[in-house]
């Protein structure tokens, strides 16, 4: 297995912007997973690690884009109807084998090879049949409705680039150039823990002061949605020896360890000490809200990420830091999801020099645009705020006051959860 350099998460300890953090991850992290050949149906959602080059032109030969009649453009009258005899038939998979001379038409269907000679296809809706003749309306352009060989893909061209996460249409593209399998990154193996003595497993009766562990379920789903193979390793209790043992065992069998909770400043913190005694740990103080701080380090050579415990902070830090990180470890090239511009439907005051993500629901404005409505309760612990939201409004560092009507960046959850 490929290994990261020793202490790849070290930094000066200063407050970091999200962009600085991403740059650092992109610089220091490399792929750690090996190649795997996957049959096309199984390759969906995996990161391609080869350039897929087409050995053929697509289409291989000129063919018709519509059902109609293949004709010589120069035979057509541009002002009045043209009458031509129909001398043959070409259907998809059944080419016309005869010759079509000047002054003749061939009945043709979508996907059928163009017969030798004719350069244009007249749509059947613009034609009339009279016995063996076809009568064609004036007004078509030369070469209309004819698909040219190679107009989709030129032979020898790269149709899918390494680093791409394969979507359904990408799988189809590989098939369209004749592939049955592709080389992808094997999924990243991630060990997932929650930490905290207040946590109880769902299904159990809650004791005094206990809450159900939800983060492990949110994070497990987020990691799987990012293409990882997740080992759910349960809850780490605040006992140093047990934590060390669990982390070492996880490091032996995984590419990444992710925990949530127990890394806040000042906490009596065994996770931090356990990681430090078997590797390195660095607090990344990120200028983001919700979310800071995050702990990044290594247990032996295996990267470790400790996220904050608050459920909303978990999701925001996952999307901004962990998702790019896991994609990077699998050789992904597109680390940032797409944000879209929407109109703010709320007022929001924020601190300068900090990037904030506001949970919001989208409403149609009625004129084809979207209005973002802020979820009324903003606490980082409020998981229902995420459930009720469609995504996150991103407010840049230099902003201090957002007023309704302004255009803002919006990250739909649908961009990152599939
Ligand atoms: P911490 O980061 O450990 O100080 O936790 C911050 C808040 O998040 C506390 O209210 C915790 O109870 C809560 N929390 C921590 N871990 C989880 C978890 N796995 N599921 C739900 N809430 C959690
Ligand atoms: Mg805790």
PDB file of C-alpha atoms in Angstrom, residues 23-258:
ATOM      1  CA  UNK A  23      -4.381  23.697  -0.529  1.00  0.00           C
ATOM      2  CA  UNK A  24      -2.382  22.062   2.203  1.00  0.00           C
ATOM      3  CA  UNK A  25      -4.312  18.811   1.795  1.00  0.00           C
ATOM      4  CA  UNK A  26      -3.886  18.901  -1.987  1.00  0.00           C
ATOM      5  CA  UNK A  27      -0.132  19.505  -1.645  1.00  0.00           C
ATOM      6  CA  UNK A  28       0.630  16.954   1.021  1.00  0.00           C
ATOM      7  CA  UNK A  29      -1.745  14.125   0.275  1.00  0.00           C
ATOM      8  CA  UNK A  30      -1.463  11.601  -2.497  1.00  0.00           C
ATOM      9  CA  UNK A  31      -3.347   8.526  -3.480  1.00  0.00           C
ATOM     10  CA  UNK A  32      -2.817   5.607  -1.095  1.00  0.00           C
ATOM     11  CA  UNK A  33      -5.081   3.024  -2.728  1.00  0.00           C
ATOM     12  CA  UNK A  34      -4.198   0.509  -5.423  1.00  0.00           C
ATOM     13  CA  UNK A  35      -5.735   0.012  -8.858  1.00  0.00           C
ATOM     14  CA  UNK A  36      -8.548  -2.446  -9.316  1.00  0.00           C
ATOM     15  CA  UNK A  37     -10.195  -3.606 -12.558  1.00  0.00           C
ATOM     16  CA  UNK A  38     -13.959  -3.303 -12.198  1.00  0.00           C
ATOM     17  CA  UNK A  39     -16.596  -4.497 -14.642  1.00  0.00           C
ATOM     18  CA  UNK A  40     -18.525  -1.485 -15.876  1.00  0.00           C
ATOM     19  CA  UNK A  41     -21.689  -1.998 -13.795  1.00  0.00           C
ATOM     20  CA  UNK A  42     -19.606  -2.268 -10.612  1.00  0.00           C
ATOM     21  CA  UNK A  43     -17.457   0.782 -11.406  1.00  0.00           C
ATOM     22  CA  UNK A  44     -20.211   3.327 -10.725  1.00  0.00           C
ATOM     23  CA  UNK A  45     -19.175   5.816  -8.027  1.00  0.00           C
ATOM     24  CA  UNK A  46     -15.521   4.759  -8.043  1.00  0.00           C
ATOM     25  CA  UNK A  47     -12.641   6.996  -9.035  1.00  0.00           C
ATOM     26  CA  UNK A  48     -11.177   6.242 -12.430  1.00  0.00           C
ATOM     27  CA  UNK A  49      -7.390   5.801 -12.319  1.00  0.00           C
ATOM     28  CA  UNK A  50      -6.686   5.426 -16.050  1.00  0.00           C
ATOM     29  CA  UNK A  51      -7.411   7.638 -19.036  1.00  0.00           C
ATOM     30  CA  UNK A  52      -9.999   5.837 -21.157  1.00  0.00           C
ATOM     31  CA  UNK A  53      -8.971   6.247 -24.807  1.00  0.00           C
ATOM     32  CA  UNK A  54     -11.347   5.342 -27.590  1.00  0.00           C
ATOM     33  CA  UNK A  55      -9.933   2.941 -30.194  1.00  0.00           C
ATOM     34  CA  UNK A  56     -12.800   3.844 -32.539  1.00  0.00           C
ATOM     35  CA  UNK A  57     -14.535   6.889 -33.931  1.00  0.00           C
ATOM     36  CA  UNK A  58     -18.078   7.344 -32.630  1.00  0.00           C
ATOM     37  CA  UNK A  59     -20.159   7.178 -34.713  1.00  0.00           C
ATOM     38  CA  UNK A  60     -17.955   4.900 -36.802  1.00  0.00           C
ATOM     39  CA  UNK A  61     -19.718   5.895 -40.033  1.00  0.00           C
ATOM     40  CA  UNK A  62     -22.053   8.624 -41.210  1.00  0.00           C
ATOM     41  CA  UNK A  63     -25.654   7.834 -40.311  1.00  0.00           C
ATOM     42  CA  UNK A  64     -29.097   9.374 -40.127  1.00  0.00           C
ATOM     43  CA  UNK A  65     -30.294  11.376 -37.122  1.00  0.00           C
ATOM     44  CA  UNK A  66     -33.990  11.027 -38.042  1.00  0.00           C
ATOM     45  CA  UNK A  67     -36.542   8.871 -39.825  1.00  0.00           C
ATOM     46  CA  UNK A  68     -36.937  10.209 -43.357  1.00  0.00           C
ATOM     47  CA  UNK A  69     -35.383  10.179 -46.819  1.00  0.00           C
ATOM     48  CA  UNK A  70     -31.692  10.344 -47.777  1.00  0.00           C
ATOM     49  CA  UNK A  71     -31.239  12.673 -50.746  1.00  0.00           C
ATOM     50  CA  UNK A  72     -28.663  14.671 -52.708  1.00  0.00           C
ATOM     51  CA  UNK A  73     -29.005  18.254 -51.531  1.00  0.00           C
ATOM     52  CA  UNK A  74     -28.190  19.467 -55.041  1.00  0.00           C
ATOM     53  CA  UNK A  75     -31.278  17.632 -56.394  1.00  0.00           C
ATOM     54  CA  UNK A  76     -33.637  19.777 -54.288  1.00  0.00           C
ATOM     55  CA  UNK A  77     -35.601  22.761 -55.517  1.00  0.00           C
ATOM     56  CA  UNK A  78     -35.124  25.566 -52.994  1.00  0.00           C
ATOM     57  CA  UNK A  79     -38.356  27.375 -53.860  1.00  0.00           C
ATOM     58  CA  UNK A  80     -40.814  24.579 -54.644  1.00  0.00           C
ATOM     59  CA  UNK A  81     -41.480  20.928 -53.813  1.00  0.00           C
ATOM     60  CA  UNK A  82     -39.189  18.251 -55.290  1.00  0.00           C
ATOM     61  CA  UNK A  83     -40.412  14.833 -56.433  1.00  0.00           C
ATOM     62  CA  UNK A  84     -37.920  11.948 -56.264  1.00  0.00           C
ATOM     63  CA  UNK A  85     -38.309   8.170 -56.795  1.00  0.00           C
ATOM     64  CA  UNK A  86     -37.559   6.052 -53.707  1.00  0.00           C
ATOM     65  CA  UNK A  87     -35.085   3.329 -54.740  1.00  0.00           C
ATOM     66  CA  UNK A  88     -34.269   1.590 -51.481  1.00  0.00           C
ATOM     67  CA  UNK A  89     -34.461   1.299 -47.709  1.00  0.00           C
ATOM     68  CA  UNK A  90     -31.858   1.706 -44.951  1.00  0.00           C
ATOM     69  CA  UNK A  91     -32.663   0.837 -41.324  1.00  0.00           C
ATOM     70  CA  UNK A  92     -30.448   0.742 -38.216  1.00  0.00           C
ATOM     71  CA  UNK A  93     -28.319  -2.374 -38.496  1.00  0.00           C
ATOM     72  CA  UNK A  94     -29.587  -3.013 -42.065  1.00  0.00           C
ATOM     73  CA  UNK A  95     -27.732  -0.766 -44.508  1.00  0.00           C
ATOM     74  CA  UNK A  96     -28.936  -0.135 -48.075  1.00  0.00           C
ATOM     75  CA  UNK A  97     -26.644  -2.142 -50.287  1.00  0.00           C
ATOM     76  CA  UNK A  98     -27.554  -0.732 -53.664  1.00  0.00           C
ATOM     77  CA  UNK A  99     -26.515   2.528 -55.265  1.00  0.00           C
ATOM     78  CA  UNK A 100     -28.475   5.734 -54.940  1.00  0.00           C
ATOM     79  CA  UNK A 101     -27.849   7.833 -58.017  1.00  0.00           C
ATOM     80  CA  UNK A 102     -28.469  11.560 -58.492  1.00  0.00           C
ATOM     81  CA  UNK A 103     -32.185  12.204 -58.722  1.00  0.00           C
ATOM     82  CA  UNK A 104     -33.101   9.346 -56.362  1.00  0.00           C
ATOM     83  CA  UNK A 105     -34.046   9.057 -52.678  1.00  0.00           C
ATOM     84  CA  UNK A 106     -33.591   6.254 -50.138  1.00  0.00           C
ATOM     85  CA  UNK A 107     -36.042   5.626 -47.299  1.00  0.00           C
ATOM     86  CA  UNK A 108     -33.933   5.847 -44.132  1.00  0.00           C
ATOM     87  CA  UNK A 109     -34.425   5.433 -40.371  1.00  0.00           C
ATOM     88  CA  UNK A 110     -32.633   6.848 -37.326  1.00  0.00           C
ATOM     89  CA  UNK A 111     -29.214   5.270 -36.843  1.00  0.00           C
ATOM     90  CA  UNK A 112     -29.095   3.712 -40.333  1.00  0.00           C
ATOM     91  CA  UNK A 113     -25.868   4.156 -42.305  1.00  0.00           C
ATOM     92  CA  UNK A 114     -26.045   6.854 -44.973  1.00  0.00           C
ATOM     93  CA  UNK A 115     -26.130   5.233 -48.421  1.00  0.00           C
ATOM     94  CA  UNK A 116     -23.249   6.068 -50.745  1.00  0.00           C
ATOM     95  CA  UNK A 117     -23.929   9.385 -52.435  1.00  0.00           C
ATOM     96  CA  UNK A 118     -26.733  11.224 -50.610  1.00  0.00           C
ATOM     97  CA  UNK A 119     -25.508  13.935 -48.220  1.00  0.00           C
ATOM     98  CA  UNK A 120     -28.746  15.114 -46.593  1.00  0.00           C
ATOM     99  CA  UNK A 121     -31.715  13.536 -44.799  1.00  0.00           C
ATOM    100  CA  UNK A 122     -35.193  14.991 -45.096  1.00  0.00           C
ATOM    101  CA  UNK A 123     -37.359  14.360 -42.024  1.00  0.00           C
ATOM    102  CA  UNK A 124     -40.408  12.237 -42.837  1.00  0.00           C
ATOM    103  CA  UNK A 125     -42.640  14.921 -41.278  1.00  0.00           C
ATOM    104  CA  UNK A 126     -41.551  17.267 -44.114  1.00  0.00           C
ATOM    105  CA  UNK A 127     -42.223  14.689 -46.846  1.00  0.00           C
ATOM    106  CA  UNK A 128     -45.256  13.214 -48.545  1.00  0.00           C
ATOM    107  CA  UNK A 129     -45.396   9.775 -50.147  1.00  0.00           C
ATOM    108  CA  UNK A 130     -47.130   9.248 -53.486  1.00  0.00           C
ATOM    109  CA  UNK A 131     -46.696   5.628 -54.592  1.00  0.00           C
ATOM    110  CA  UNK A 132     -42.989   5.038 -55.201  1.00  0.00           C
ATOM    111  CA  UNK A 133     -42.193   8.758 -55.090  1.00  0.00           C
ATOM    112  CA  UNK A 134     -41.479  11.071 -52.239  1.00  0.00           C
ATOM    113  CA  UNK A 135     -42.414  14.745 -52.405  1.00  0.00           C
ATOM    114  CA  UNK A 136     -40.121  16.993 -50.423  1.00  0.00           C
ATOM    115  CA  UNK A 137     -40.828  20.495 -49.111  1.00  0.00           C
ATOM    116  CA  UNK A 138     -38.289  23.227 -49.852  1.00  0.00           C
ATOM    117  CA  UNK A 139     -36.132  24.852 -47.167  1.00  0.00           C
ATOM    118  CA  UNK A 140     -33.686  22.266 -45.844  1.00  0.00           C
ATOM    119  CA  UNK A 141     -29.952  22.902 -45.372  1.00  0.00           C
ATOM    120  CA  UNK A 142     -27.148  20.907 -46.973  1.00  0.00           C
ATOM    121  CA  UNK A 143     -26.065  18.029 -44.705  1.00  0.00           C
ATOM    122  CA  UNK A 144     -29.106  18.313 -42.446  1.00  0.00           C
ATOM    123  CA  UNK A 145     -29.972  15.375 -40.166  1.00  0.00           C
ATOM    124  CA  UNK A 146     -26.810  13.522 -41.082  1.00  0.00           C
ATOM    125  CA  UNK A 147     -24.528  12.486 -38.231  1.00  0.00           C
ATOM    126  CA  UNK A 148     -20.903  12.538 -39.281  1.00  0.00           C
ATOM    127  CA  UNK A 149     -18.426   9.795 -38.446  1.00  0.00           C
ATOM    128  CA  UNK A 150     -16.409  10.836 -35.378  1.00  0.00           C
ATOM    129  CA  UNK A 151     -18.641  13.826 -34.552  1.00  0.00           C
ATOM    130  CA  UNK A 152     -19.121  12.455 -31.020  1.00  0.00           C
ATOM    131  CA  UNK A 153     -15.658  10.966 -30.445  1.00  0.00           C
ATOM    132  CA  UNK A 154     -12.556  10.953 -32.635  1.00  0.00           C
ATOM    133  CA  UNK A 155     -10.578   7.702 -32.739  1.00  0.00           C
ATOM    134  CA  UNK A 156      -7.645   7.922 -30.329  1.00  0.00           C
ATOM    135  CA  UNK A 157      -9.176  10.607 -28.148  1.00  0.00           C
ATOM    136  CA  UNK A 158      -9.469  10.437 -24.362  1.00  0.00           C
ATOM    137  CA  UNK A 159     -13.127  10.103 -23.428  1.00  0.00           C
ATOM    138  CA  UNK A 160     -12.742   9.845 -19.624  1.00  0.00           C
ATOM    139  CA  UNK A 161      -9.840  11.226 -17.651  1.00  0.00           C
ATOM    140  CA  UNK A 162      -8.185   9.636 -14.638  1.00  0.00           C
ATOM    141  CA  UNK A 163      -9.365  11.209 -11.380  1.00  0.00           C
ATOM    142  CA  UNK A 164     -13.015  11.399 -12.340  1.00  0.00           C
ATOM    143  CA  UNK A 165     -15.655   9.862 -10.099  1.00  0.00           C
ATOM    144  CA  UNK A 166     -17.701   7.672 -12.413  1.00  0.00           C
ATOM    145  CA  UNK A 167     -21.308   8.673 -12.993  1.00  0.00           C
ATOM    146  CA  UNK A 168     -23.930   6.646 -14.888  1.00  0.00           C
ATOM    147  CA  UNK A 169     -23.234   8.441 -18.165  1.00  0.00           C
ATOM    148  CA  UNK A 170     -19.487   7.829 -17.745  1.00  0.00           C
ATOM    149  CA  UNK A 171     -20.139   4.095 -17.458  1.00  0.00           C
ATOM    150  CA  UNK A 172     -22.170   4.355 -20.662  1.00  0.00           C
ATOM    151  CA  UNK A 173     -19.357   6.294 -22.346  1.00  0.00           C
ATOM    152  CA  UNK A 174     -16.857   3.534 -21.549  1.00  0.00           C
ATOM    153  CA  UNK A 175     -19.283   0.993 -23.056  1.00  0.00           C
ATOM    154  CA  UNK A 176     -19.794   3.181 -26.141  1.00  0.00           C
ATOM    155  CA  UNK A 177     -16.094   2.852 -26.981  1.00  0.00           C
ATOM    156  CA  UNK A 178     -16.165  -0.922 -26.458  1.00  0.00           C
ATOM    157  CA  UNK A 179     -14.838  -1.320 -22.910  1.00  0.00           C
ATOM    158  CA  UNK A 180     -16.164  -3.996 -20.553  1.00  0.00           C
ATOM    159  CA  UNK A 181     -14.153  -2.913 -17.519  1.00  0.00           C
ATOM    160  CA  UNK A 182     -12.146   0.081 -16.300  1.00  0.00           C
ATOM    161  CA  UNK A 183      -9.314   0.603 -13.856  1.00  0.00           C
ATOM    162  CA  UNK A 184     -10.469   2.398 -10.735  1.00  0.00           C
ATOM    163  CA  UNK A 185      -9.170   3.025  -7.250  1.00  0.00           C
ATOM    164  CA  UNK A 186     -10.198   0.327  -4.863  1.00  0.00           C
ATOM    165  CA  UNK A 187     -12.396   1.973  -2.213  1.00  0.00           C
ATOM    166  CA  UNK A 188     -10.666   3.649   0.697  1.00  0.00           C
ATOM    167  CA  UNK A 189     -11.039   1.581   3.873  1.00  0.00           C
ATOM    168  CA  UNK A 190     -12.162   3.876   6.655  1.00  0.00           C
ATOM    169  CA  UNK A 191     -12.365   3.033  10.349  1.00  0.00           C
ATOM    170  CA  UNK A 192     -15.091   5.047  12.038  1.00  0.00           C
ATOM    171  CA  UNK A 193     -15.500   5.720  15.754  1.00  0.00           C
ATOM    172  CA  UNK A 194     -17.548   7.981  17.969  1.00  0.00           C
ATOM    173  CA  UNK A 195     -16.114   9.140  21.272  1.00  0.00           C
ATOM    174  CA  UNK A 196     -17.807  10.159  24.487  1.00  0.00           C
ATOM    175  CA  UNK A 197     -19.122   8.606  27.664  1.00  0.00           C
ATOM    176  CA  UNK A 198     -22.528  10.259  27.126  1.00  0.00           C
ATOM    177  CA  UNK A 199     -23.188   8.250  23.979  1.00  0.00           C
ATOM    178  CA  UNK A 200     -25.506   5.296  23.815  1.00  0.00           C
ATOM    179  CA  UNK A 201     -26.202   2.954  20.921  1.00  0.00           C
ATOM    180  CA  UNK A 202     -29.576   3.430  19.217  1.00  0.00           C
ATOM    181  CA  UNK A 203     -31.816   0.550  20.266  1.00  0.00           C
ATOM    182  CA  UNK A 204     -30.719   0.760  23.889  1.00  0.00           C
ATOM    183  CA  UNK A 205     -32.593   2.536  26.655  1.00  0.00           C
ATOM    184  CA  UNK A 206     -31.056   5.914  27.406  1.00  0.00           C
ATOM    185  CA  UNK A 207     -29.517   6.298  30.840  1.00  0.00           C
ATOM    186  CA  UNK A 208     -29.352   9.522  32.809  1.00  0.00           C
ATOM    187  CA  UNK A 209     -27.510  12.170  30.786  1.00  0.00           C
ATOM    188  CA  UNK A 210     -27.115   9.949  27.744  1.00  0.00           C
ATOM    189  CA  UNK A 211     -27.840  10.688  24.078  1.00  0.00           C
ATOM    190  CA  UNK A 212     -27.941   8.374  21.115  1.00  0.00           C
ATOM    191  CA  UNK A 213     -24.866   8.302  18.932  1.00  0.00           C
ATOM    192  CA  UNK A 214     -26.020   9.857  15.670  1.00  0.00           C
ATOM    193  CA  UNK A 215     -22.701  11.090  14.287  1.00  0.00           C
ATOM    194  CA  UNK A 216     -21.445   7.624  13.475  1.00  0.00           C
ATOM    195  CA  UNK A 217     -24.503   7.048  11.328  1.00  0.00           C
ATOM    196  CA  UNK A 218     -24.305  10.424   9.600  1.00  0.00           C
ATOM    197  CA  UNK A 219     -20.560  10.035   9.012  1.00  0.00           C
ATOM    198  CA  UNK A 220     -20.846   6.431   7.881  1.00  0.00           C
ATOM    199  CA  UNK A 221     -23.402   7.469   5.283  1.00  0.00           C
ATOM    200  CA  UNK A 222     -21.338  10.491   4.198  1.00  0.00           C
ATOM    201  CA  UNK A 223     -18.226   8.338   3.788  1.00  0.00           C
ATOM    202  CA  UNK A 224     -20.076   5.669   1.842  1.00  0.00           C
ATOM    203  CA  UNK A 225     -21.604   8.348  -0.380  1.00  0.00           C
ATOM    204  CA  UNK A 226     -18.031   9.521  -1.074  1.00  0.00           C
ATOM    205  CA  UNK A 227     -17.106   6.003  -2.228  1.00  0.00           C
ATOM    206  CA  UNK A 228     -15.446   4.626   0.928  1.00  0.00           C
ATOM    207  CA  UNK A 229     -15.704   1.192   2.507  1.00  0.00           C
ATOM    208  CA  UNK A 230     -16.611   1.927   6.104  1.00  0.00           C
ATOM    209  CA  UNK A 231     -15.924  -0.195   9.190  1.00  0.00           C
ATOM    210  CA  UNK A 232     -18.233   0.927  11.952  1.00  0.00           C
ATOM    211  CA  UNK A 233     -16.125   0.397  15.040  1.00  0.00           C
ATOM    212  CA  UNK A 234     -18.522   1.741  17.622  1.00  0.00           C
ATOM    213  CA  UNK A 235     -18.023   4.112  20.501  1.00  0.00           C
ATOM    214  CA  UNK A 236     -14.660   4.805  22.159  1.00  0.00           C
ATOM    215  CA  UNK A 237     -15.157   5.284  25.879  1.00  0.00           C
ATOM    216  CA  UNK A 238     -12.957   7.715  27.774  1.00  0.00           C
ATOM    217  CA  UNK A 239     -10.384   5.126  28.807  1.00  0.00           C
ATOM    218  CA  UNK A 240      -6.903   5.649  27.505  1.00  0.00           C
ATOM    219  CA  UNK A 241      -5.724   2.041  27.209  1.00  0.00           C
ATOM    220  CA  UNK A 242      -8.840   0.865  25.387  1.00  0.00           C
ATOM    221  CA  UNK A 243      -8.674   3.823  23.001  1.00  0.00           C
ATOM    222  CA  UNK A 244      -5.021   3.144  22.156  1.00  0.00           C
ATOM    223  CA  UNK A 245      -5.701  -0.490  21.516  1.00  0.00           C
ATOM    224  CA  UNK A 246      -8.715   0.261  19.305  1.00  0.00           C
ATOM    225  CA  UNK A 247      -6.824   2.888  17.284  1.00  0.00           C
ATOM    226  CA  UNK A 248      -3.831   0.624  16.716  1.00  0.00           C
ATOM    227  CA  UNK A 249      -6.049  -2.235  15.627  1.00  0.00           C
ATOM    228  CA  UNK A 250      -7.921   0.103  13.259  1.00  0.00           C
ATOM    229  CA  UNK A 251      -4.666   1.461  11.826  1.00  0.00           C
ATOM    230  CA  UNK A 252      -3.492  -2.039  10.933  1.00  0.00           C
ATOM    231  CA  UNK A 253      -6.452  -2.663   8.663  1.00  0.00           C
ATOM    232  CA  UNK A 254      -7.548   0.712   7.289  1.00  0.00           C
ATOM    233  CA  UNK A 255      -6.404   3.607   5.119  1.00  0.00           C
ATOM    234  CA  UNK A 256      -7.967   6.287   7.296  1.00  0.00           C
ATOM    235  CA  UNK A 257      -9.377   6.652  10.803  1.00  0.00           C
ATOM    236  CA  UNK A 258     -12.232   9.083  11.428  1.00  0.00           C
TER     237      UNK A 258
END
